[in-house]
PDB file of C-alpha atoms in Angstrom:
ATOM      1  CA  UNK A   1       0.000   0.000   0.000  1.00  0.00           C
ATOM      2  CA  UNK A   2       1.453   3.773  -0.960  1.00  0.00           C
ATOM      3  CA  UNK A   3       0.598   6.886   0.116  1.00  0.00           C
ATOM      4  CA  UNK A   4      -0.324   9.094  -1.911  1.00  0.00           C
ATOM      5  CA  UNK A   5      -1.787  12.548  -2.399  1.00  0.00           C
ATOM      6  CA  UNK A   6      -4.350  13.769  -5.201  1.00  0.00           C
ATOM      7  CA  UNK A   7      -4.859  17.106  -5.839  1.00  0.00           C
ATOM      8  CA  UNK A   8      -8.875  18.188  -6.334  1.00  0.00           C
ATOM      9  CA  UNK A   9     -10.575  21.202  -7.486  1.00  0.00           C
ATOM     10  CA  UNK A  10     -12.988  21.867  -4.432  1.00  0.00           C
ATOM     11  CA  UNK A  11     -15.890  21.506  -6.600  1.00  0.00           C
ATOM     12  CA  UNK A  12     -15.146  18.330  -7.231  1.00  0.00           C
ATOM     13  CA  UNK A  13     -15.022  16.921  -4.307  1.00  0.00           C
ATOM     14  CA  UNK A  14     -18.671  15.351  -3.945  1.00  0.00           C
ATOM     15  CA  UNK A  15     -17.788  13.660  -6.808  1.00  0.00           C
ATOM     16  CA  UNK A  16     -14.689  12.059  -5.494  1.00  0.00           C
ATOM     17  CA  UNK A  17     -17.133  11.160  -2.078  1.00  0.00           C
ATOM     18  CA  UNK A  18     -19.513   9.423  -4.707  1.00  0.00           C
ATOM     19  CA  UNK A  19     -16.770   7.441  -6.284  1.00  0.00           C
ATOM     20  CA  UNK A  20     -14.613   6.946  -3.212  1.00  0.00           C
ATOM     21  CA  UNK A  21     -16.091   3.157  -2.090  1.00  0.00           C
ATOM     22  CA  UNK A  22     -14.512   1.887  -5.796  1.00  0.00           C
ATOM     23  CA  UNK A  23     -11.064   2.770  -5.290  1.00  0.00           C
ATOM     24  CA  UNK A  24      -9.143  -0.067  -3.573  1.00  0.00           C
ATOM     25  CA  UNK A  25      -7.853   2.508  -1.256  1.00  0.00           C
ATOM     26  CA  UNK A  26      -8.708   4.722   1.427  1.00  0.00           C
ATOM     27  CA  UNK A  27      -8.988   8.384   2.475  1.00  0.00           C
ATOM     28  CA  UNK A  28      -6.751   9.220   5.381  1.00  0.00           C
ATOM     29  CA  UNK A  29      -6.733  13.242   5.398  1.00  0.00           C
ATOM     30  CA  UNK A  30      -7.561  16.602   3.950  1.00  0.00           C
ATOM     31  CA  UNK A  31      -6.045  19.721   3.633  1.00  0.00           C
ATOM     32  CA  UNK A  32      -6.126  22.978   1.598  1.00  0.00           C
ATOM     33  CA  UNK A  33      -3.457  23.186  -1.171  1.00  0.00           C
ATOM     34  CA  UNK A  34      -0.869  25.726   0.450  1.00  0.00           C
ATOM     35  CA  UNK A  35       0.369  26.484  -3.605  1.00  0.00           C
ATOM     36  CA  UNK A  36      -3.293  26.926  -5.303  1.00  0.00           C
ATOM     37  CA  UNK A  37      -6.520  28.291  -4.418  1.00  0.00           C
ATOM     38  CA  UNK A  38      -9.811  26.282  -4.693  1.00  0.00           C
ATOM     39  CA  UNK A  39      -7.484  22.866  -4.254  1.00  0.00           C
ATOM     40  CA  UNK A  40      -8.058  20.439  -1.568  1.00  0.00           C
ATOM     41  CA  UNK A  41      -4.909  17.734  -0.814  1.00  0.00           C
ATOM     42  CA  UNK A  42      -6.713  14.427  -0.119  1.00  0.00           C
ATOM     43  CA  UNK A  43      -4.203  12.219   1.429  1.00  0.00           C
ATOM     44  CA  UNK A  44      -4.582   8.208   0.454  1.00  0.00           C
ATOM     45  CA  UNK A  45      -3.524   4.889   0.500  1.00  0.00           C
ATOM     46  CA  UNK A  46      -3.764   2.966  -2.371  1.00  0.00           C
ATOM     47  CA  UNK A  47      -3.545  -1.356  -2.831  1.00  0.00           C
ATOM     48  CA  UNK A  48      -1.968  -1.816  -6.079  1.00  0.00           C
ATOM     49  CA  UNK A  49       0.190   1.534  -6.215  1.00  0.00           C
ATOM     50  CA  UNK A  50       3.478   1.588  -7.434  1.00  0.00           C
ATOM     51  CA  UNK A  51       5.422   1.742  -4.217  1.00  0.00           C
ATOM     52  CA  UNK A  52       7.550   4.949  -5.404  1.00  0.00           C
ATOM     53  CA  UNK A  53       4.134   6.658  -5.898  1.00  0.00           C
ATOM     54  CA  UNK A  54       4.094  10.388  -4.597  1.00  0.00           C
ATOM     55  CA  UNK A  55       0.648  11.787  -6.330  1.00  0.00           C
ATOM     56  CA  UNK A  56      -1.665  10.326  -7.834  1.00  0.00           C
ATOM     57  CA  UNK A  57      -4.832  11.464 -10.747  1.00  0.00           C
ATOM     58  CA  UNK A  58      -8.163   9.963 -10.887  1.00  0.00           C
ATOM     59  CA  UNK A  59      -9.699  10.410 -14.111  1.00  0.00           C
ATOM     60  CA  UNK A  60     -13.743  10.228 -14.042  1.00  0.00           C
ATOM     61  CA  UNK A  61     -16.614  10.074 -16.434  1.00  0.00           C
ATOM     62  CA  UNK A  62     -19.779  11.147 -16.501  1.00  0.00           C
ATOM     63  CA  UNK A  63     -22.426   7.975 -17.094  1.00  0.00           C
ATOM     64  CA  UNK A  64     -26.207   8.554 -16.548  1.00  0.00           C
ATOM     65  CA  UNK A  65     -25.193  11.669 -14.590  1.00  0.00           C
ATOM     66  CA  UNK A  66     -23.181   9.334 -12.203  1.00  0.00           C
ATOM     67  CA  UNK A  67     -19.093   9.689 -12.346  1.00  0.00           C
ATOM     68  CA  UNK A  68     -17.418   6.821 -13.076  1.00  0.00           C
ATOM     69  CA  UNK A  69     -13.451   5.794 -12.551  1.00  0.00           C
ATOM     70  CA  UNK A  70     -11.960   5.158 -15.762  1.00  0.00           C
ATOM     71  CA  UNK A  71      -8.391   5.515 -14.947  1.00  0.00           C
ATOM     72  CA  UNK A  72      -5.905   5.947 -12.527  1.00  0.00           C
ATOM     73  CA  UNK A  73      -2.811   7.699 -12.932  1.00  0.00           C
ATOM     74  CA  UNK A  74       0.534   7.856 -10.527  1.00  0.00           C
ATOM     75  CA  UNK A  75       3.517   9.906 -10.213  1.00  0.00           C
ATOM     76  CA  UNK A  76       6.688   9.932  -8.435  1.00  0.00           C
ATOM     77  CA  UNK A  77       8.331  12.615  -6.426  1.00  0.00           C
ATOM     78  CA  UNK A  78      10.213  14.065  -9.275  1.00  0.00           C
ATOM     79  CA  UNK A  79       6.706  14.685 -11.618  1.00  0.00           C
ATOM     80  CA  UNK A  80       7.188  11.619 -13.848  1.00  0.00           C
ATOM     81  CA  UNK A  81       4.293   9.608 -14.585  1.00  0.00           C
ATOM     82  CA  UNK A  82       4.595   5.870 -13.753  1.00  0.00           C
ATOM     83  CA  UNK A  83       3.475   3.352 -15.901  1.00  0.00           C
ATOM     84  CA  UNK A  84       1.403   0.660 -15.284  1.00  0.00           C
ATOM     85  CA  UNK A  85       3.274  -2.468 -14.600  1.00  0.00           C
ATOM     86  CA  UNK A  86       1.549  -5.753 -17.321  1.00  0.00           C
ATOM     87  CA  UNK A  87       2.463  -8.742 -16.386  1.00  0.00           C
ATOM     88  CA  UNK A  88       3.638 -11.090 -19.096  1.00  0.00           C
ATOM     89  CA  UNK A  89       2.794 -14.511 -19.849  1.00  0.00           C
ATOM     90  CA  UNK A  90       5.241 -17.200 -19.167  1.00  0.00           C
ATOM     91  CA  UNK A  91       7.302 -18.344 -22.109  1.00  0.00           C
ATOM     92  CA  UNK A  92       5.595 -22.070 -23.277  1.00  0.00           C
ATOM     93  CA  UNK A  93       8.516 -24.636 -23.502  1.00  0.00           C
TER      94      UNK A  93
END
């Protein structure tokens, strides 16, 4: 499990409540962004994060009016975006 932090524009955040119960993580504190206005720092930990994880991005879409988690996206303390880690198939002999 990694901590984390996402960034969230403060009207999104009754999304993110909505959506919250389908991330295989959980919430474990808020602040206000001391760099930008109208940003809320939601503090997480996340199963299945890259363990050199420093931020992470949720990206949503709008189904039937209801958001939706499409994606999730992680970076590491330096800004660079993580990729996903695919696991390959074993080589048949």
């Amino acid at each position: 499990m990694a901590a984390v932090e996402l960034h969230l524009a403060n009207e999104m955040l009754d999304h993110f409540d909505a959506i919250r119960p389908h991330l295989n993580g959980r919430e474990t504190g808020r602040r206000p962004s001391p760099t930008a206005m109208g940003i809320t720092i939601l503090d997480m930990e996340m199963d299945g994060a890259p363990g050199q994880a420093k931020t992470m991005e949720v990206v949503l879409h709008l189904i039937d009016g209801q958001p939706k988690i499409s994606e999730i996206h992680y970076w590491d303390k330096h800004g660079i975006f993580l990729a996903p880690v695919v696991p390959f198939p074993k080589a048949v002999d």
